[in-house]
CSV table of C-alpha atoms in Angstrom, one decimal:
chain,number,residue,atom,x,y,z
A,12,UNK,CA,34.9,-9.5,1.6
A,13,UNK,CA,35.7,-8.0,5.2
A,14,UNK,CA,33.4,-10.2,6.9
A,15,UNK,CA,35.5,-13.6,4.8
A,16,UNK,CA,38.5,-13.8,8.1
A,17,UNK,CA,38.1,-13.8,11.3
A,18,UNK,CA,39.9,-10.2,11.8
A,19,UNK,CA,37.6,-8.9,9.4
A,20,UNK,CA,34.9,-10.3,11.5
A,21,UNK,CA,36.5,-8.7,14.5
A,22,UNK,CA,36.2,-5.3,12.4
A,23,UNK,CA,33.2,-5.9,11.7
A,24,UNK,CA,31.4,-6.6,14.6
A,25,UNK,CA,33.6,-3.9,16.4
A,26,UNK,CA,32.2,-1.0,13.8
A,27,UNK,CA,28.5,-2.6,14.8
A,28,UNK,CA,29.0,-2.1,17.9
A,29,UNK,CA,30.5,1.8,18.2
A,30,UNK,CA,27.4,1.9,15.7
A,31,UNK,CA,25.3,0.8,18.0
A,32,UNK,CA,27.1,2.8,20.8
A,33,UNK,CA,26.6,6.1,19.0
A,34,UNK,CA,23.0,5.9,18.3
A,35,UNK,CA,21.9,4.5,21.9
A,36,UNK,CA,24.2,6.6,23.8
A,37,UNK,CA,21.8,9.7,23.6
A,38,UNK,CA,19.0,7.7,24.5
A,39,UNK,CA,20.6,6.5,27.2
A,40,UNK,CA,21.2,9.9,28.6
A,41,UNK,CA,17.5,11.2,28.3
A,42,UNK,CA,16.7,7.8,30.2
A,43,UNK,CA,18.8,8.9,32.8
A,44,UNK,CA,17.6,12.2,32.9
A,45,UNK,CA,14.2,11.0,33.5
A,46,UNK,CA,15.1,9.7,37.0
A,47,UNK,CA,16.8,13.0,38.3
A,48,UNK,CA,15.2,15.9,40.2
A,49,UNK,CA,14.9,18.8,38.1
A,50,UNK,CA,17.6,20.3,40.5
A,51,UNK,CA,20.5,18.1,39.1
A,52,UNK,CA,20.0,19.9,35.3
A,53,UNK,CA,20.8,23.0,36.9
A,54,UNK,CA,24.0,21.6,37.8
A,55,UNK,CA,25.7,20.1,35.3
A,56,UNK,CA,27.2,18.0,34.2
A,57,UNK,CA,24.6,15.2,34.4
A,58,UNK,CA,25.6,11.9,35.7
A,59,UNK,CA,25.8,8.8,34.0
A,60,UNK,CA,23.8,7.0,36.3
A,61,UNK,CA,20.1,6.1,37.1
A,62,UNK,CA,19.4,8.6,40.1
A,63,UNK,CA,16.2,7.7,42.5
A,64,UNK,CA,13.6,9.9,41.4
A,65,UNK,CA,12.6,7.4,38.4
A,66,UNK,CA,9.2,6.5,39.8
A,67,UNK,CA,8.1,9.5,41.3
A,68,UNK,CA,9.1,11.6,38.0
A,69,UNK,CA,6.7,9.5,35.6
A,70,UNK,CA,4.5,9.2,37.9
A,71,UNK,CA,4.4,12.9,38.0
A,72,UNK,CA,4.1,13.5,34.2
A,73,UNK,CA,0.9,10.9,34.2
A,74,UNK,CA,-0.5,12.4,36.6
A,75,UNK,CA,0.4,15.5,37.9
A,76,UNK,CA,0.1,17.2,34.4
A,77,UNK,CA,2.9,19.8,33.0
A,78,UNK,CA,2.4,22.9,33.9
A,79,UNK,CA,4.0,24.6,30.9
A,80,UNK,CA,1.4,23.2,29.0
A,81,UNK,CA,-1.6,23.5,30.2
A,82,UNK,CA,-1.3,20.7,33.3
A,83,UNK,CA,-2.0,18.2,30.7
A,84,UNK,CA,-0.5,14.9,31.3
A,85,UNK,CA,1.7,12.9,29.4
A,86,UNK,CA,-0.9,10.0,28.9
A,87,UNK,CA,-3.2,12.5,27.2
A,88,UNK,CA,-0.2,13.6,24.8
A,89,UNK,CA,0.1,9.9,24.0
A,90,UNK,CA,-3.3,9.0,23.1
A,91,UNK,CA,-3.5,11.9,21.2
A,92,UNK,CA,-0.2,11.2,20.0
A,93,UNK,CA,-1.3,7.1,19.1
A,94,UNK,CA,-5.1,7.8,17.6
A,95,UNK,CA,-3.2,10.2,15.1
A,96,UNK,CA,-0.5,7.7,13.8
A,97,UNK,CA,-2.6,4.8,14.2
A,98,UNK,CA,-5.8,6.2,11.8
A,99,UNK,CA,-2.7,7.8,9.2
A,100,UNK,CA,-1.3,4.7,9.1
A,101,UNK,CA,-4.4,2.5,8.5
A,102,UNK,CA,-6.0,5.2,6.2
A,103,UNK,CA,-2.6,5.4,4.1
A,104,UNK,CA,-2.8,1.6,3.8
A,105,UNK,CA,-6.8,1.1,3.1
A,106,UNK,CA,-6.8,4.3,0.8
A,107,UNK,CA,-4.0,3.1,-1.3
A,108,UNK,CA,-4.5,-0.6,-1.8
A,109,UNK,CA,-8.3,0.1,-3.0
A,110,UNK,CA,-6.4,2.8,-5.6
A,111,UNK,CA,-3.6,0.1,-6.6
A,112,UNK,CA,-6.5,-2.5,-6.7
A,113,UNK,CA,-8.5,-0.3,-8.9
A,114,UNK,CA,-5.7,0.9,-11.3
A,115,UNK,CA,-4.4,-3.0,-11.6
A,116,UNK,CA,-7.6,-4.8,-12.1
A,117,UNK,CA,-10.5,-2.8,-13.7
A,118,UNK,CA,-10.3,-1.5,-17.0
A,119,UNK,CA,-12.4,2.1,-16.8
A,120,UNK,CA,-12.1,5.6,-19.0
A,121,UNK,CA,-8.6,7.7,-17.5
A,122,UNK,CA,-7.4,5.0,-15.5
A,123,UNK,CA,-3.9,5.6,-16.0
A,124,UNK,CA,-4.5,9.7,-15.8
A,125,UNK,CA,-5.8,8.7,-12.4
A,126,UNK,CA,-2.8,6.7,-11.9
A,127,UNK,CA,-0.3,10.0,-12.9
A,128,UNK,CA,-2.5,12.8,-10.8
A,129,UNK,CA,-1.8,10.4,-8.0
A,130,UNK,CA,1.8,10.0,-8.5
A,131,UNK,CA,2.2,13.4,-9.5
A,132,UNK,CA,1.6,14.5,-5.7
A,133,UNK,CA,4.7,13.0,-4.9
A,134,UNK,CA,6.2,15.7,-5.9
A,135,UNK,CA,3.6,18.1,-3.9
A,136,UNK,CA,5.2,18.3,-0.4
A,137,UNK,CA,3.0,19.0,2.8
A,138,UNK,CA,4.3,22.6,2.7
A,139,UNK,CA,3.3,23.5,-0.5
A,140,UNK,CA,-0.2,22.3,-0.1
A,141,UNK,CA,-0.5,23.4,3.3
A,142,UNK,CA,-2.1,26.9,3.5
A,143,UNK,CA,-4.8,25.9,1.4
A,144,UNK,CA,-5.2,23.0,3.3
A,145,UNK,CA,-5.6,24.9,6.6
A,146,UNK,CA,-8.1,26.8,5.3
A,147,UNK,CA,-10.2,23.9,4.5
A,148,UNK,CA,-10.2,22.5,7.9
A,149,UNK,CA,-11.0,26.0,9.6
A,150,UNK,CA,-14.1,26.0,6.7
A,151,UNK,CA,-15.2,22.5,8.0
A,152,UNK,CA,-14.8,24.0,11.4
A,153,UNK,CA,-11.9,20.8,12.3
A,154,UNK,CA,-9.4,23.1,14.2
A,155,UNK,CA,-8.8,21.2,17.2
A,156,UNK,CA,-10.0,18.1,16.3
A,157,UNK,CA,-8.7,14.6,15.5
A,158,UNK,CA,-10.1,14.6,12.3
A,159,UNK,CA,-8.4,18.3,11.6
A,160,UNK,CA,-5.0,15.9,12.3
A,161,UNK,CA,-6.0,13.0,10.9
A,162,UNK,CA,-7.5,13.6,7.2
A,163,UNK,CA,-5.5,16.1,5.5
A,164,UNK,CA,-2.3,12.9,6.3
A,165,UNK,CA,-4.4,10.3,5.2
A,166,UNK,CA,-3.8,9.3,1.6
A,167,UNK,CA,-0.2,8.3,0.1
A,168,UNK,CA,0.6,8.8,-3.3
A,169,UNK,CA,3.8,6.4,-2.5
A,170,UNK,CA,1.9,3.3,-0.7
A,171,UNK,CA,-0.5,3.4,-3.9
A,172,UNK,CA,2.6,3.1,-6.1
A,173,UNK,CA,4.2,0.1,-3.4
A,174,UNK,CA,0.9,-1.8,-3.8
A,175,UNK,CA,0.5,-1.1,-7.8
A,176,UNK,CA,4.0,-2.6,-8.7
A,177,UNK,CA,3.3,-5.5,-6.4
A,178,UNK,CA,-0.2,-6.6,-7.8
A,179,UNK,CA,1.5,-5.9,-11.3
A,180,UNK,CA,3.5,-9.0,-10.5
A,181,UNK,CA,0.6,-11.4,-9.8
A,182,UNK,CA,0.1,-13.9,-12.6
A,183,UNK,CA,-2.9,-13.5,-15.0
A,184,UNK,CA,-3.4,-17.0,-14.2
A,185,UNK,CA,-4.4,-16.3,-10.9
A,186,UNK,CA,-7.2,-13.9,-11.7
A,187,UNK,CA,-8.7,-16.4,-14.3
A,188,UNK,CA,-8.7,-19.2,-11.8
A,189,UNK,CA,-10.6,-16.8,-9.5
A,190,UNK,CA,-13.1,-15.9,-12.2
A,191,UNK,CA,-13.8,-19.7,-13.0
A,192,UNK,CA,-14.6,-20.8,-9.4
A,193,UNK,CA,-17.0,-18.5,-9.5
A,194,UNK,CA,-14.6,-15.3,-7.2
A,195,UNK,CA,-16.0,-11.3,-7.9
A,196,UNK,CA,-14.4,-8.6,-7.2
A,197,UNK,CA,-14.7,-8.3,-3.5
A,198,UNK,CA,-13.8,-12.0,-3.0
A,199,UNK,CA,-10.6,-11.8,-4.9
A,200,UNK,CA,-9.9,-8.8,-3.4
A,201,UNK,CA,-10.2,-10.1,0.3
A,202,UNK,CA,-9.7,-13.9,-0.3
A,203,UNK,CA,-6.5,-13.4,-2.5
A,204,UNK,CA,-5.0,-10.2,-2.8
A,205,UNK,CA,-4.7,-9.2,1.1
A,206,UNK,CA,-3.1,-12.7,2.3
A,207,UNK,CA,-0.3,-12.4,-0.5
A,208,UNK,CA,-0.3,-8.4,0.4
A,209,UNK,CA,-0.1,-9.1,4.3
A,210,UNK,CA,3.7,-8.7,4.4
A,211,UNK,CA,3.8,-5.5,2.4
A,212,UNK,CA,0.7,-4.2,4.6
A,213,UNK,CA,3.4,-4.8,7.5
A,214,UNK,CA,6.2,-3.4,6.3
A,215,UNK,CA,4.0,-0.1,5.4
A,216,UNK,CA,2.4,0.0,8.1
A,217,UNK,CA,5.7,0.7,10.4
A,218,UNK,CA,6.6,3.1,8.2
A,219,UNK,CA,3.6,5.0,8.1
A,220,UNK,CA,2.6,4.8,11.7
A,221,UNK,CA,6.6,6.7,12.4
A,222,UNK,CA,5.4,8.9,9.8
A,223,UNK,CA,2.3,9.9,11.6
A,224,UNK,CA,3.9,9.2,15.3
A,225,UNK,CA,6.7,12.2,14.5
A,226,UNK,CA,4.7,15.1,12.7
A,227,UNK,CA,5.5,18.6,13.5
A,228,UNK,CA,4.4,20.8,11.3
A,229,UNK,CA,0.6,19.8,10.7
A,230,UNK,CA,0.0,19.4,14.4
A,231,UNK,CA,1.4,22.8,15.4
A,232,UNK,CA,-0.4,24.7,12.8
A,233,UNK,CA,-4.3,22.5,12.8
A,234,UNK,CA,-4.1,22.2,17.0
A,235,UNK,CA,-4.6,25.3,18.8
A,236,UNK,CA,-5.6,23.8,22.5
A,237,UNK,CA,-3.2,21.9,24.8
A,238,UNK,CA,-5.7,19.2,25.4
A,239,UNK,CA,-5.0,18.0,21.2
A,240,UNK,CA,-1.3,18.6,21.2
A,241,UNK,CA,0.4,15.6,19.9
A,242,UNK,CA,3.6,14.5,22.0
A,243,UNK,CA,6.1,16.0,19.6
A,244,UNK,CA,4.6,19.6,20.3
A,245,UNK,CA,4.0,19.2,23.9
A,246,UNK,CA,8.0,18.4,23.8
A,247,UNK,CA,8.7,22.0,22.2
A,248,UNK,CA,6.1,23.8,24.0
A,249,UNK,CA,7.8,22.6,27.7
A,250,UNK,CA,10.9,23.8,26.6
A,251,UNK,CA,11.7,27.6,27.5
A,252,UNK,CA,14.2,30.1,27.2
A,253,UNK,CA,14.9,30.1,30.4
A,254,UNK,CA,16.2,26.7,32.0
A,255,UNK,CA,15.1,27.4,35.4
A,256,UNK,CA,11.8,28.1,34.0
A,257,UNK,CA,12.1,24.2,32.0
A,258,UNK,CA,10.8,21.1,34.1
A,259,UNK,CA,13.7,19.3,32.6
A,260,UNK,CA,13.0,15.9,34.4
A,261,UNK,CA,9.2,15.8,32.8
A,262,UNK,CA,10.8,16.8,29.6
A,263,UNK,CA,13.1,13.7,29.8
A,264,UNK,CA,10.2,11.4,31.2
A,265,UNK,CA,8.2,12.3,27.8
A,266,UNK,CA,11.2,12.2,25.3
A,267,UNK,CA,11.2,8.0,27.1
A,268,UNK,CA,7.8,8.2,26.6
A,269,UNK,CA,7.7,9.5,23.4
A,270,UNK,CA,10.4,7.3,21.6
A,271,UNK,CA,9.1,3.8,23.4
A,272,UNK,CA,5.8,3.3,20.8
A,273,UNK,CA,7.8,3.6,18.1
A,274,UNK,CA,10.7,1.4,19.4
A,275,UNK,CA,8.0,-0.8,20.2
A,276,UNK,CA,5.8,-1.3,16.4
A,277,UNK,CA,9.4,-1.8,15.3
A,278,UNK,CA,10.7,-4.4,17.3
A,279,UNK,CA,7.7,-6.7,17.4
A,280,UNK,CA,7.2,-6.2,13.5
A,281,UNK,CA,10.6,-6.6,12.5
A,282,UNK,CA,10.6,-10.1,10.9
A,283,UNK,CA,7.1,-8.6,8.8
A,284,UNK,CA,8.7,-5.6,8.2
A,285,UNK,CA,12.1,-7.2,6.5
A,286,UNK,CA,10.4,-9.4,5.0
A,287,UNK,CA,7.7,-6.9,3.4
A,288,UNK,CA,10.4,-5.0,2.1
A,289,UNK,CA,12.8,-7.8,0.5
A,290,UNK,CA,9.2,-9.0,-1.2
A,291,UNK,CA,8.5,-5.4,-2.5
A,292,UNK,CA,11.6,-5.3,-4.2
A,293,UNK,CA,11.1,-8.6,-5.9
């Protein structure tokens, strides 16, 4: 092994730590840019260090509004931007372990058929599914709405599969023992089944809540006002042609803005998440 000596050690850590150097680095530099006037992206290069206009930038984008789009503020954007994640990723998670707990533990007509259709829409990306999908919403008049963004993203054909293949392993035993002290359904389900599912529930929840934090495509098409734009396409939309024309330090202050929540689910869930997914593969 590399890591065996302590040169390969060295190596090792030293590959970590360009690694590490080459993934921060840009986020770095939009960090920096957030604390500049507008004036220093006009004349570049941009420097490498913090300037002085850190406080009065953000508190510009929170309160001031952007007037590309619409003067809404940044804190709109990101309680759009959290509701939408937030309900996709608890929705994904509540739809798909009462499928997985339904395919694993009832016996009923077509269960497995059920089981395929689901699965089968793995292989049914968002764009293929997406026009009639969009007409749906503008039937059920949800253009513009957080529903409109929220339920179409809602289900998971893969989370059902996670939670399937992880009941599978739970001893028969179990179930009986449940059935003699006198459990049903519901209290096997909530007394059981969701303590030894808690670390997979973690580890799909960050997952899922990055899924719904960095969509593009369903946003821009189901969101016609600025007040419903998620952060992603308020981040395009403040972007022009024309560079004079781009408030490049508000554009900076939400790219910070917009990378923090995820940053944040991840690094106070990261013991639950590791440990979900080392369990899932078990």
């Amino acid at each position: 092994m590399v890591g065996g000596t302590r040169s390969g050690q060295w190596i090792a850590h030293l590959l970590l730590v360009l690694g590490v150097l080459v993934v921060a680095f840009p986020i770095y530099v939009v960090f920096v840019g957030s604390t500049h006037p507008v004036t220093t992206f006009l004349r570049p290069p941009l420097p490498l260090l913090p300037g002085p206009e850190g406080p009065a930038n953000y508190a510009e984008a929170f309160s001031g509004g952007v007037r590309r789009i619409g003067g809404v503020s940044v804190g709109r954007l990101l309680a759009n931007t959290t509701i939408m994640a937030l309900a996709i990723a608890v929705g994904k998670i509540v739809i798909s372990i009462a499928s997985a707990y339904a395919i694993v533990f009832f016996r009923f007509p077509l269960r497995m058929v059920f089981f395929w259709l689901i699965f089968i829409t793995l292989m049914l990306p968002v764009e293929v599914r997406i026009l009639p999908t969009y007409k749906v919403m503008v039937d059920l008049h949800l253009i513009d709405t957080y529903a409109g963004l929220i339920l179409p993203l809602i289900a998971s054909a893969t989370a059902t599969l996670l939670f399937r293949q992880f009941f599978m392993t739970i001893p028969n035993e179990l179930l009986e023992a449940a059935r003699v002290d006198g459990a049903g359904p519901w209290r096997f389900f909530k007394d059981i089944l969701l303590p030894l599912s808690a670390t997979n529930i973690a580890a799909l929840f960050v997952i899922l809540f990055i899924y719904g934090w960095t969509q593009y495509l369903w946003p821009l098409l189901v969101t016609n006002s600025n007040e419903m734009n998620t952060i992603v396409i308020a981040l395009r939309k403040m972007i022009s042609f024309a560079d004079a024309d781009t408030p490049w330090h508000l554009v900076m202050v939400t790219c910070v803005l917009a990378i923090l929540p995820p940053i944040l689910v991840v690094v106070l869930m990261q013991r639950w998440f590791v440990k979900g997914l080392v369990e899932t593969e078990k």
